Amino acid sequence: MYGSARVILAISAFVLAVAPAARADAIADSNLCYAQFSTGDYKAAISYCSSAISSGELEDPDLIAALINRGVAYKNVGDLAAAVNDYTHALRIAPADALLYQNRANALREMGDLDAARADIDRALEIDPERAAAWYVRGEINLAEGDRDAAREDFRAALNLEPENEVYKEKFLGLNR
């Protein structure tokens, strides 16, 4: 019995020594994923994020960040379904995160699923009505549905929240011509 207790202690010590190193590797991969955005290498970003996510070592806030980053990278390479899957996975962990609903709404809009996009963006704005980008996405959804007046009002709301944002300004002014 004494020998098996020593084996269990040795295994426990090994696991405790290795776990922080594995978590550090997962965090490093997640950071490398994010770093790839500055280079525009979205495929590398997906690879690093996938490694971090599949490690199982990320705690929820880091896992959510990795899922968001990989979702954005997937969207940038045109894999909208994979982006939606990542945002959905993250929403299971953080069901009251306005950014996740906003990102998923934008990907769904680009996929042409305007009903689902509308539901998500409305939820994002319920959670945080001060998110200028969410108003912008809702404006884009309204444009896709052919409602220029509603889009103009949403772009106005985005611009009121971020008056210096040139994209919001251009969209709002473009609908006033």
Tab-separated table of N, CA and C in Angstrom:
chain	number	residue	atom	x	y	z
A	1	MET	N	0.819	-1.194	0.000
A	1	MET	CA	0.000	0.000	0.000
A	1	MET	C	0.859	1.251	0.000
A	2	TYR	N	1.940	1.208	0.788
A	2	TYR	CA	2.816	2.361	0.880
A	2	TYR	C	3.427	2.704	-0.479
A	3	GLY	N	3.793	1.692	-1.255
A	3	GLY	CA	4.375	1.908	-2.578
A	3	GLY	C	3.388	2.547	-3.533
A	4	SER	N	2.113	2.144	-3.484
A	4	SER	CA	1.128	2.733	-4.388
A	4	SER	C	0.827	4.177	-3.998
A	5	ALA	N	0.914	4.481	-2.711
A	5	ALA	CA	0.717	5.872	-2.278
A	5	ALA	C	1.840	6.743	-2.822
A	6	ARG	N	3.054	6.204	-2.837
A	6	ARG	CA	4.191	6.964	-3.381
A	6	ARG	C	4.012	7.203	-4.874
A	7	VAL	N	3.488	6.195	-5.592
A	7	VAL	CA	3.248	6.326	-7.028
A	7	VAL	C	2.197	7.402	-7.278
A	8	ILE	N	1.125	7.388	-6.493
A	8	ILE	CA	0.071	8.395	-6.647
A	8	ILE	C	0.628	9.783	-6.366
A	9	LEU	N	1.445	9.917	-5.328
A	9	LEU	CA	2.064	11.220	-5.032
A	9	LEU	C	2.980	11.656	-6.171
A	10	ALA	N	3.738	10.740	-6.713
A	10	ALA	CA	4.640	11.076	-7.813
A	10	ALA	C	3.851	11.517	-9.040
A	11	ILE	N	2.765	10.810	-9.334
A	11	ILE	CA	1.919	11.183	-10.478
A	11	ILE	C	1.289	12.544	-10.229
A	12	SER	N	0.795	12.766	-9.020
A	12	SER	CA	0.181	14.057	-8.684
A	12	SER	C	1.187	15.182	-8.837
A	13	ALA	N	2.398	14.978	-8.361
A	13	ALA	CA	3.431	16.011	-8.478
A	13	ALA	C	3.742	16.290	-9.948
A	14	PHE	N	3.810	15.235	-10.756
A	14	PHE	CA	4.071	15.407	-12.182
A	14	PHE	C	2.956	16.207	-12.843
A	15	VAL	N	1.699	15.854	-12.551
A	15	VAL	CA	0.554	16.558	-13.136
A	15	VAL	C	0.573	18.023	-12.727
A	16	LEU	N	0.837	18.291	-11.469
A	16	LEU	CA	0.884	19.682	-11.000
A	16	LEU	C	2.028	20.455	-11.650
A	17	ALA	N	3.118	19.800	-11.927
A	17	ALA	CA	4.244	20.476	-12.561
A	17	ALA	C	3.981	20.729	-14.040
A	18	VAL	N	3.296	19.812	-14.705
A	18	VAL	CA	3.066	19.919	-16.141
A	18	VAL	C	1.885	20.842	-16.459
A	19	ALA	N	0.846	20.849	-15.642
A	19	ALA	CA	-0.362	21.632	-15.928
A	19	ALA	C	-0.072	23.113	-16.143
A	20	PRO	N	0.697	23.767	-15.273
A	20	PRO	CA	0.971	25.186	-15.540
A	20	PRO	C	1.732	25.394	-16.852
A	21	ALA	N	2.632	24.477	-17.183
A	21	ALA	CA	3.372	24.612	-18.440
A	21	ALA	C	2.433	24.461	-19.631
A	22	ALA	N	1.512	23.507	-19.549
A	22	ALA	CA	0.553	23.318	-20.643
A	22	ALA	C	-0.332	24.547	-20.780
A	23	ARG	N	-0.795	25.084	-19.644
A	23	ARG	CA	-1.639	26.274	-19.698
A	23	ARG	C	-0.854	27.440	-20.284
A	24	ALA	N	0.412	27.558	-19.923
A	24	ALA	CA	1.247	28.630	-20.471
A	24	ALA	C	1.384	28.476	-21.978
A	25	ASP	N	1.515	27.235	-22.463
A	25	ASP	CA	1.589	27.007	-23.903
A	25	ASP	C	0.282	27.403	-24.588
A	26	ALA	N	-0.842	27.085	-23.947
A	26	ALA	CA	-2.143	27.435	-24.518
A	26	ALA	C	-2.304	28.957	-24.573
A	27	ILE	N	-1.892	29.643	-23.530
A	27	ILE	CA	-1.957	31.117	-23.513
A	27	ILE	C	-1.020	31.684	-24.574
A	28	ALA	N	0.163	31.105	-24.696
A	28	ALA	CA	1.104	31.573	-25.720
A	28	ALA	C	0.517	31.391	-27.118
A	29	ASP	N	-0.110	30.238	-27.368
A	29	ASP	CA	-0.745	30.011	-28.668
A	29	ASP	C	-1.871	31.021	-28.904
A	30	SER	N	-2.646	31.280	-27.866
A	30	SER	CA	-3.731	32.259	-27.991
A	30	SER	C	-3.174	33.646	-28.303
A	31	ASN	N	-2.085	34.009	-27.642
A	31	ASN	CA	-1.452	35.304	-27.918
A	31	ASN	C	-0.872	35.359	-29.328
A	32	LEU	N	-0.288	34.249	-29.773
A	32	LEU	CA	0.243	34.196	-31.137
A	32	LEU	C	-0.892	34.306	-32.157
A	33	CYS	N	-2.027	33.718	-31.835
A	33	CYS	CA	-3.207	33.838	-32.702
A	33	CYS	C	-3.536	35.312	-32.891
A	34	TYR	N	-3.668	36.014	-31.788
A	34	TYR	CA	-4.020	37.437	-31.843
A	34	TYR	C	-2.955	38.235	-32.595
A	35	ALA	N	-1.697	37.899	-32.392
A	35	ALA	CA	-0.598	38.627	-33.042
A	35	ALA	C	-0.647	38.509	-34.561
A	36	GLN	N	-1.225	37.420	-35.066
A	36	GLN	CA	-1.276	37.223	-36.514
A	36	GLN	C	-2.181	38.236	-37.214
A	37	PHE	N	-3.086	38.855	-36.474
A	37	PHE	CA	-3.975	39.840	-37.082
A	37	PHE	C	-3.199	41.030	-37.634
A	38	SER	N	-2.129	41.424	-36.953
A	38	SER	CA	-1.347	42.569	-37.441
A	38	SER	C	-0.612	42.245	-38.734
A	39	THR	N	-0.365	40.966	-38.986
A	39	THR	CA	0.314	40.575	-40.219
A	39	THR	C	-0.680	40.216	-41.319
A	40	GLY	N	-1.941	40.041	-40.932
A	40	GLY	CA	-2.955	39.647	-41.909
A	40	GLY	C	-2.914	38.167	-42.249
A	41	ASP	N	-2.164	37.386	-41.467
A	41	ASP	CA	-2.069	35.947	-41.722
A	41	ASP	C	-3.160	35.228	-40.927
A	42	TYR	N	-4.369	35.250	-41.464
A	42	TYR	CA	-5.517	34.700	-40.752
A	42	TYR	C	-5.471	33.180	-40.658
A	43	LYS	N	-4.848	32.532	-41.626
A	43	LYS	CA	-4.726	31.072	-41.552
A	43	LYS	C	-3.820	30.669	-40.385
A	44	ALA	N	-2.743	31.424	-40.184
A	44	ALA	CA	-1.883	31.158	-39.022
A	44	ALA	C	-2.636	31.460	-37.733
A	45	ALA	N	-3.424	32.527	-37.730
A	45	ALA	CA	-4.221	32.858	-36.553
A	45	ALA	C	-5.156	31.703	-36.212
A	46	ILE	N	-5.813	31.163	-37.222
A	46	ILE	CA	-6.721	30.033	-36.999
A	46	ILE	C	-5.952	28.851	-36.410
A	47	SER	N	-4.777	28.587	-36.929
A	47	SER	CA	-3.974	27.467	-36.448
A	47	SER	C	-3.589	27.649	-34.977
A	48	TYR	N	-3.078	28.821	-34.629
A	48	TYR	CA	-2.690	29.065	-33.236
A	48	TYR	C	-3.894	29.033	-32.306
A	49	CYS	N	-4.979	29.662	-32.703
A	49	CYS	CA	-6.182	29.640	-31.858
A	49	CYS	C	-6.708	28.224	-31.703
A	50	SER	N	-6.715	27.457	-32.790
A	50	SER	CA	-7.189	26.079	-32.716
A	50	SER	C	-6.358	25.266	-31.738
A	51	SER	N	-5.049	25.477	-31.761
A	51	SER	CA	-4.165	24.776	-30.829
A	51	SER	C	-4.497	25.155	-29.385
A	52	ALA	N	-4.684	26.437	-29.148
A	52	ALA	CA	-5.011	26.900	-27.787
A	52	ALA	C	-6.353	26.344	-27.335
A	53	ILE	N	-7.343	26.393	-28.212
A	53	ILE	CA	-8.691	25.933	-27.861
A	53	ILE	C	-8.700	24.430	-27.607
A	54	SER	N	-8.073	23.670	-28.485
A	54	SER	CA	-8.107	22.209	-28.357
A	54	SER	C	-7.255	21.694	-27.202
A	55	SER	N	-6.388	22.536	-26.653
A	55	SER	CA	-5.561	22.092	-25.528
A	55	SER	C	-6.404	21.748	-24.304
A	56	GLY	N	-7.574	22.394	-24.186
A	56	GLY	CA	-8.395	22.182	-23.010
A	56	GLY	C	-7.858	22.870	-21.766
A	57	GLU	N	-6.814	23.651	-21.930
A	57	GLU	CA	-6.146	24.283	-20.789
A	57	GLU	C	-6.583	25.728	-20.533
A	58	LEU	N	-7.347	26.307	-21.426
A	58	LEU	CA	-7.729	27.708	-21.253
A	58	LEU	C	-8.886	27.836	-20.271
A	59	GLU	N	-8.780	28.801	-19.384
A	59	GLU	CA	-9.905	29.116	-18.513
A	59	GLU	C	-10.908	29.930	-19.333
A	60	ASP	N	-12.139	30.003	-18.852
A	60	ASP	CA	-13.225	30.573	-19.649
A	60	ASP	C	-12.916	31.926	-20.288
A	61	PRO	N	-12.391	32.915	-19.566
A	61	PRO	CA	-12.131	34.214	-20.245
A	61	PRO	C	-11.143	34.081	-21.409
A	62	ASP	N	-10.109	33.258	-21.221
A	62	ASP	CA	-9.127	33.060	-22.293
A	62	ASP	C	-9.709	32.232	-23.433
A	63	LEU	N	-10.546	31.254	-23.093
A	63	LEU	CA	-11.198	30.442	-24.122
A	63	LEU	C	-12.130	31.307	-24.966
A	64	ILE	N	-12.886	32.170	-24.319
A	64	ILE	CA	-13.783	33.073	-25.049
A	64	ILE	C	-12.976	33.960	-25.993
A	65	ALA	N	-11.881	34.519	-25.503
A	65	ALA	CA	-11.031	35.381	-26.343
A	65	ALA	C	-10.497	34.607	-27.543
A	66	ALA	N	-10.060	33.372	-27.316
A	66	ALA	CA	-9.531	32.561	-28.420
A	66	ALA	C	-10.634	32.232	-29.428
A	67	LEU	N	-11.835	31.939	-28.936
A	67	LEU	CA	-12.951	31.661	-29.847
A	67	LEU	C	-13.336	32.902	-30.647
A	68	ILE	N	-13.346	34.061	-30.010
A	68	ILE	CA	-13.635	35.303	-30.735
A	68	ILE	C	-12.577	35.536	-31.806
A	69	ASN	N	-11.312	35.423	-31.413
A	69	ASN	CA	-10.234	35.682	-32.373
A	69	ASN	C	-10.272	34.695	-33.538
A	70	ARG	N	-10.507	33.421	-33.228
A	70	ARG	CA	-10.580	32.450	-34.323
A	70	ARG	C	-11.807	32.719	-35.188
A	71	GLY	N	-12.920	33.104	-34.564
A	71	GLY	CA	-14.120	33.448	-35.327
A	71	GLY	C	-13.870	34.601	-36.282
A	72	VAL	N	-13.182	35.624	-35.809
A	72	VAL	CA	-12.853	36.769	-36.668
A	72	VAL	C	-11.936	36.319	-37.805
A	73	ALA	N	-10.959	35.473	-37.476
A	73	ALA	CA	-10.048	34.978	-38.518
A	73	ALA	C	-10.811	34.146	-39.548
A	74	TYR	N	-11.701	33.273	-39.082
A	74	TYR	CA	-12.517	32.492	-40.021
A	74	TYR	C	-13.334	33.422	-40.918
A	75	LYS	N	-13.921	34.445	-40.330
A	75	LYS	CA	-14.719	35.387	-41.117
A	75	LYS	C	-13.846	36.060	-42.176
A	76	ASN	N	-12.627	36.412	-41.803
A	76	ASN	CA	-11.731	37.093	-42.739
A	76	ASN	C	-11.246	36.208	-43.870
A	77	VAL	N	-11.281	34.885	-43.682
A	77	VAL	CA	-10.909	33.988	-44.788
A	77	VAL	C	-12.149	33.479	-45.512
A	78	GLY	N	-13.328	33.961	-45.096
A	78	GLY	CA	-14.559	33.612	-45.800
A	78	GLY	C	-15.282	32.381	-45.291
A	79	ASP	N	-14.835	31.811	-44.180
A	79	ASP	CA	-15.506	30.640	-43.619
A	79	ASP	C	-16.498	31.113	-42.555
A	80	LEU	N	-17.618	31.646	-43.040
A	80	LEU	CA	-18.604	32.255	-42.143
A	80	LEU	C	-19.258	31.229	-41.231
A	81	ALA	N	-19.492	30.020	-41.722
A	81	ALA	CA	-20.113	28.985	-40.888
A	81	ALA	C	-19.210	28.642	-39.697
A	82	ALA	N	-17.915	28.551	-39.925
A	82	ALA	CA	-16.985	28.262	-38.822
A	82	ALA	C	-16.966	29.427	-37.836
A	83	ALA	N	-17.031	30.650	-38.339
A	83	ALA	CA	-17.084	31.816	-37.453
A	83	ALA	C	-18.329	31.758	-36.576
A	84	VAL	N	-19.472	31.474	-37.181
A	84	VAL	CA	-20.724	31.370	-36.423
A	84	VAL	C	-20.604	30.272	-35.367
A	85	ASN	N	-20.002	29.148	-35.720
A	85	ASN	CA	-19.818	28.058	-34.749
A	85	ASN	C	-18.976	28.504	-33.553
A	86	ASP	N	-17.902	29.244	-33.818
A	86	ASP	CA	-17.062	29.715	-32.710
A	86	ASP	C	-17.815	30.701	-31.828
A	87	TYR	N	-18.544	31.626	-32.420
A	87	TYR	CA	-19.306	32.582	-31.611
A	87	TYR	C	-20.387	31.862	-30.810
A	88	THR	N	-21.012	30.861	-31.408
A	88	THR	CA	-22.038	30.092	-30.703
A	88	THR	C	-21.424	29.338	-29.523
A	89	HIS	N	-20.267	28.737	-29.740
A	89	HIS	CA	-19.557	28.036	-28.665
A	89	HIS	C	-19.258	29.014	-27.529
A	90	ALA	N	-18.753	30.182	-27.858
A	90	ALA	CA	-18.426	31.181	-26.835
A	90	ALA	C	-19.683	31.661	-26.110
A	91	LEU	N	-20.794	31.775	-26.825
A	91	LEU	CA	-22.049	32.210	-26.194
A	91	LEU	C	-22.569	31.185	-25.188
A	92	ARG	N	-22.225	29.920	-25.362
A	92	ARG	CA	-22.610	28.915	-24.360
A	92	ARG	C	-21.899	29.178	-23.039
A	93	ILE	N	-20.713	29.765	-23.118
A	93	ILE	CA	-19.930	30.077	-21.925
A	93	ILE	C	-20.335	31.443	-21.367
A	94	ALA	N	-20.591	32.390	-22.251
A	94	ALA	CA	-20.900	33.767	-21.844
A	94	ALA	C	-22.180	34.231	-22.541
A	95	PRO	N	-23.341	33.771	-22.069
A	95	PRO	CA	-24.596	34.050	-22.776
A	95	PRO	C	-25.072	35.497	-22.717
A	96	ALA	N	-24.373	36.347	-21.987
A	96	ALA	CA	-24.780	37.757	-21.907
A	96	ALA	C	-23.698	38.672	-22.471
A	97	ASP	N	-22.951	38.180	-23.446
A	97	ASP	CA	-21.855	38.959	-24.040
A	97	ASP	C	-22.333	39.617	-25.331
A	98	ALA	N	-22.507	40.925	-25.288
A	98	ALA	CA	-23.024	41.672	-26.443
A	98	ALA	C	-22.103	41.560	-27.654
A	99	LEU	N	-20.791	41.569	-27.444
A	99	LEU	CA	-19.851	41.469	-28.568
A	99	LEU	C	-20.040	40.155	-29.322
A	100	LEU	N	-20.263	39.074	-28.607
A	100	LEU	CA	-20.461	37.780	-29.262
A	100	LEU	C	-21.716	37.786	-30.122
A	101	TYR	N	-22.810	38.334	-29.578
A	101	TYR	CA	-24.042	38.426	-30.374
A	101	TYR	C	-23.830	39.321	-31.596
A	102	GLN	N	-23.114	40.417	-31.399
A	102	GLN	CA	-22.842	41.340	-32.508
A	102	GLN	C	-22.019	40.653	-33.595
A	103	ASN	N	-20.963	39.963	-33.190
A	103	ASN	CA	-20.111	39.290	-34.180
A	103	ASN	C	-20.873	38.196	-34.915
A	104	ARG	N	-21.667	37.431	-34.161
A	104	ARG	CA	-22.426	36.370	-34.817
A	104	ARG	C	-23.473	36.960	-35.758
A	105	ALA	N	-24.115	38.055	-35.335
A	105	ALA	CA	-25.105	38.717	-36.196
A	105	ALA	C	-24.464	39.168	-37.504
A	106	ASN	N	-23.275	39.729	-37.428
A	106	ASN	CA	-22.601	40.213	-38.627
A	106	ASN	C	-22.256	39.061	-39.572
A	107	ALA	N	-21.789	37.949	-39.012
A	107	ALA	CA	-21.481	36.784	-39.852
A	107	ALA	C	-22.762	36.213	-40.458
A	108	LEU	N	-23.819	36.126	-39.662
A	108	LEU	CA	-25.101	35.620	-40.180
A	108	LEU	C	-25.636	36.532	-41.277
A	109	ARG	N	-25.467	37.835	-41.109
A	109	ARG	CA	-25.898	38.786	-42.142
A	109	ARG	C	-25.157	38.501	-43.446
A	110	GLU	N	-23.856	38.314	-43.346
A	110	GLU	CA	-23.071	38.042	-44.548
A	110	GLU	C	-23.453	36.713	-45.187
A	111	MET	N	-23.961	35.777	-44.381
A	111	MET	CA	-24.413	34.487	-44.907
A	111	MET	C	-25.802	34.607	-45.524
A	112	GLY	N	-26.469	35.739	-45.287
A	112	GLY	CA	-27.811	35.939	-45.824
A	112	GLY	C	-28.923	35.491	-44.895
A	113	ASP	N	-28.593	35.106	-43.687
A	113	ASP	CA	-29.596	34.682	-42.707
A	113	ASP	C	-30.010	35.911	-41.892
A	114	LEU	N	-30.832	36.756	-42.525
A	114	LEU	CA	-31.160	38.052	-41.935
A	114	LEU	C	-32.052	37.935	-40.700
A	115	ASP	N	-32.924	36.941	-40.645
A	115	ASP	CA	-33.773	36.772	-39.455
A	115	ASP	C	-32.928	36.442	-38.225
A	116	ALA	N	-32.022	35.501	-38.371
A	116	ALA	CA	-31.150	35.140	-37.246
A	116	ALA	C	-30.222	36.296	-36.896
A	117	ALA	N	-29.739	36.994	-37.922
A	117	ALA	CA	-28.872	38.157	-37.678
A	117	ALA	C	-29.626	39.228	-36.891
A	118	ARG	N	-30.855	39.474	-37.269
A	118	ARG	CA	-31.677	40.474	-36.562
A	118	ARG	C	-31.874	40.075	-35.104
A	119	ALA	N	-32.201	38.813	-34.866
A	119	ALA	CA	-32.405	38.360	-33.491
A	119	ALA	C	-31.138	38.563	-32.653
A	120	ASP	N	-29.992	38.235	-33.222
A	120	ASP	CA	-28.733	38.394	-32.488
A	120	ASP	C	-28.394	39.859	-32.244
A	121	ILE	N	-28.581	40.701	-33.248
A	121	ILE	CA	-28.186	42.100	-33.051
A	121	ILE	C	-29.140	42.790	-32.088
A	122	ASP	N	-30.400	42.421	-32.135
A	122	ASP	CA	-31.335	42.989	-31.160
A	122	ASP	C	-30.962	42.559	-29.743
A	123	ARG	N	-30.518	41.309	-29.590
A	123	ARG	CA	-30.072	40.833	-28.270
A	123	ARG	C	-28.821	41.593	-27.836
A	124	ALA	N	-27.891	41.820	-28.737
A	124	ALA	CA	-26.678	42.585	-28.404
A	124	ALA	C	-27.047	43.975	-27.902
A	125	LEU	N	-27.994	44.615	-28.572
A	125	LEU	CA	-28.387	45.975	-28.181
A	125	LEU	C	-29.210	45.988	-26.892
A	126	GLU	N	-29.925	44.915	-26.607
A	126	GLU	CA	-30.601	44.793	-25.302
A	126	GLU	C	-29.572	44.754	-24.180
A	127	ILE	N	-28.522	43.984	-24.398
A	127	ILE	CA	-27.480	43.823	-23.391
A	127	ILE	C	-26.693	45.124	-23.227
A	128	ASP	N	-26.328	45.750	-24.335
A	128	ASP	CA	-25.496	46.957	-24.281
A	128	ASP	C	-25.892	47.938	-25.383
A	129	PRO	N	-26.834	48.836	-25.086
A	129	PRO	CA	-27.286	49.792	-26.102
A	129	PRO	C	-26.256	50.875	-26.433
A	130	GLU	N	-25.132	50.862	-25.748
A	130	GLU	CA	-24.078	51.852	-26.005
A	130	GLU	C	-22.992	51.313	-26.945
A	131	ARG	N	-23.212	50.176	-27.560
A	131	ARG	CA	-22.234	49.579	-28.491
A	131	ARG	C	-22.452	50.176	-29.879
A	132	ALA	N	-21.622	51.117	-30.237
A	132	ALA	CA	-21.752	51.768	-31.544
A	132	ALA	C	-21.691	50.739	-32.674
A	133	ALA	N	-20.781	49.783	-32.568
A	133	ALA	CA	-20.627	48.787	-33.631
A	133	ALA	C	-21.879	47.937	-33.795
A	134	ALA	N	-22.605	47.711	-32.716
A	134	ALA	CA	-23.849	46.937	-32.819
A	134	ALA	C	-24.900	47.729	-33.596
A	135	TRP	N	-24.978	49.038	-33.371
A	135	TRP	CA	-25.903	49.878	-34.146
A	135	TRP	C	-25.509	49.848	-35.615
A	136	TYR	N	-24.218	49.870	-35.876
A	136	TYR	CA	-23.731	49.811	-37.255
A	136	TYR	C	-24.152	48.498	-37.926
A	137	VAL	N	-23.956	47.375	-37.223
A	137	VAL	CA	-24.340	46.076	-37.787
A	137	VAL	C	-25.847	46.042	-38.027
A	138	ARG	N	-26.619	46.590	-37.089
A	138	ARG	CA	-28.068	46.608	-37.306
A	138	ARG	C	-28.405	47.464	-38.527
A	139	GLY	N	-27.690	48.560	-38.726
A	139	GLY	CA	-27.895	49.362	-39.929
A	139	GLY	C	-27.614	48.556	-41.186
A	140	GLU	N	-26.562	47.760	-41.163
A	140	GLU	CA	-26.227	46.915	-42.314
A	140	GLU	C	-27.315	45.863	-42.560
A	141	ILE	N	-27.870	45.328	-41.480
A	141	ILE	CA	-28.970	44.369	-41.623
A	141	ILE	C	-30.176	45.063	-42.243
A	142	ASN	N	-30.484	46.264	-41.766
A	142	ASN	CA	-31.603	47.010	-42.344
A	142	ASN	C	-31.371	47.313	-43.820
A	143	LEU	N	-30.151	47.670	-44.179
A	143	LEU	CA	-29.847	47.889	-45.599
A	143	LEU	C	-30.077	46.617	-46.407
A	144	ALA	N	-29.612	45.494	-45.878
A	144	ALA	CA	-29.780	44.218	-46.578
A	144	ALA	C	-31.260	43.880	-46.754
A	145	GLU	N	-32.086	44.338	-45.833
A	145	GLU	CA	-33.527	44.105	-45.922
A	145	GLU	C	-34.239	45.182	-46.754
A	146	GLY	N	-33.462	46.186	-47.200
A	146	GLY	CA	-34.039	47.229	-48.040
A	146	GLY	C	-34.682	48.384	-47.290
A	147	ASP	N	-34.456	48.495	-46.001
A	147	ASP	CA	-35.049	49.561	-45.191
A	147	ASP	C	-34.012	50.659	-44.943
A	148	ARG	N	-33.896	51.563	-45.917
A	148	ARG	CA	-32.904	52.644	-45.845
A	148	ARG	C	-33.167	53.604	-44.688
A	149	ASP	N	-34.427	53.879	-44.387
A	149	ASP	CA	-34.741	54.811	-43.300
A	149	ASP	C	-34.284	54.254	-41.949
A	150	ALA	N	-34.597	52.988	-41.695
A	150	ALA	CA	-34.158	52.368	-40.440
A	150	ALA	C	-32.633	52.286	-40.396
A	151	ALA	N	-32.015	51.963	-41.520
A	151	ALA	CA	-30.553	51.897	-41.579
A	151	ALA	C	-29.944	53.251	-41.247
A	152	ARG	N	-30.497	54.305	-41.824
A	152	ARG	CA	-29.999	55.666	-41.564
A	152	ARG	C	-30.042	55.963	-40.066
A	153	GLU	N	-31.150	55.606	-39.414
A	153	GLU	CA	-31.278	55.865	-37.974
A	153	GLU	C	-30.274	55.054	-37.160
A	154	ASP	N	-30.022	53.829	-37.576
A	154	ASP	CA	-29.028	53.015	-36.869
A	154	ASP	C	-27.623	53.568	-37.072
A	155	PHE	N	-27.307	53.987	-38.294
A	155	PHE	CA	-25.991	54.585	-38.539
A	155	PHE	C	-25.856	55.898	-37.768
A	156	ARG	N	-26.954	56.642	-37.640
A	156	ARG	CA	-26.930	57.869	-36.842
A	156	ARG	C	-26.626	57.540	-35.379
A	157	ALA	N	-27.262	56.489	-34.855
A	157	ALA	CA	-27.022	56.080	-33.468
A	157	ALA	C	-25.552	55.689	-33.271
A	158	ALA	N	-24.995	54.945	-34.214
A	158	ALA	CA	-23.582	54.561	-34.129
A	158	ALA	C	-22.700	55.801	-34.142
A	159	LEU	N	-22.997	56.723	-35.032
A	159	LEU	CA	-22.207	57.943	-35.163
A	159	LEU	C	-22.337	58.817	-33.916
A	160	ASN	N	-23.508	58.885	-33.319
A	160	ASN	CA	-23.683	59.663	-32.084
A	160	ASN	C	-22.819	59.110	-30.954
A	161	LEU	N	-22.652	57.787	-30.933
A	161	LEU	CA	-21.829	57.161	-29.898
A	161	LEU	C	-20.337	57.298	-30.185
A	162	GLU	N	-19.970	57.326	-31.463
A	162	GLU	CA	-18.557	57.474	-31.862
A	162	GLU	C	-18.462	58.487	-32.994
A	163	PRO	N	-18.557	59.784	-32.657
A	163	PRO	CA	-18.621	60.834	-33.683
A	163	PRO	C	-17.403	60.923	-34.609
A	164	GLU	N	-16.278	60.396	-34.200
A	164	GLU	CA	-15.071	60.484	-35.019
A	164	GLU	C	-14.892	59.288	-35.950
A	165	ASN	N	-15.765	58.316	-35.876
A	165	ASN	CA	-15.617	57.108	-36.685
A	165	ASN	C	-15.988	57.419	-38.140
A	166	GLU	N	-15.004	57.334	-39.001
A	166	GLU	CA	-15.201	57.694	-40.418
A	166	GLU	C	-16.121	56.720	-41.151
A	167	VAL	N	-16.079	55.453	-40.787
A	167	VAL	CA	-16.939	54.468	-41.446
A	167	VAL	C	-18.403	54.777	-41.137
A	168	TYR	N	-18.698	55.051	-39.870
A	168	TYR	CA	-20.076	55.364	-39.481
A	168	TYR	C	-20.532	56.655	-40.158
A	169	LYS	N	-19.633	57.631	-40.186
A	169	LYS	CA	-19.950	58.923	-40.797
A	169	LYS	C	-20.259	58.750	-42.286
A	170	GLU	N	-19.421	57.979	-42.972
A	170	GLU	CA	-19.607	57.750	-44.402
A	170	GLU	C	-20.934	57.029	-44.688
A	171	LYS	N	-21.240	56.016	-43.887
A	171	LYS	CA	-22.498	55.290	-44.083
A	171	LYS	C	-23.697	56.201	-43.857
A	172	PHE	N	-23.669	56.966	-42.776
A	172	PHE	CA	-24.783	57.858	-42.465
A	172	PHE	C	-24.951	58.924	-43.546
A	173	LEU	N	-23.861	59.575	-43.914
A	173	LEU	CA	-23.946	60.623	-44.937
A	173	LEU	C	-24.331	60.044	-46.287
A	174	GLY	N	-23.864	58.849	-46.591
A	174	GLY	CA	-24.211	58.210	-47.867
A	174	GLY	C	-25.698	57.952	-48.015
A	175	LEU	N	-26.382	57.727	-46.905
A	175	LEU	CA	-27.827	57.490	-46.967
A	175	LEU	C	-28.621	58.791	-46.939
A	176	ASN	N	-27.946	59.906	-46.772
A	176	ASN	CA	-28.625	61.201	-46.772
A	176	ASN	C	-28.495	61.923	-48.119
A	177	ARG	N	-27.867	61.273	-49.073
A	177	ARG	CA	-27.685	61.902	-50.387
A	177	ARG	C	-28.830	61.572	-51.291
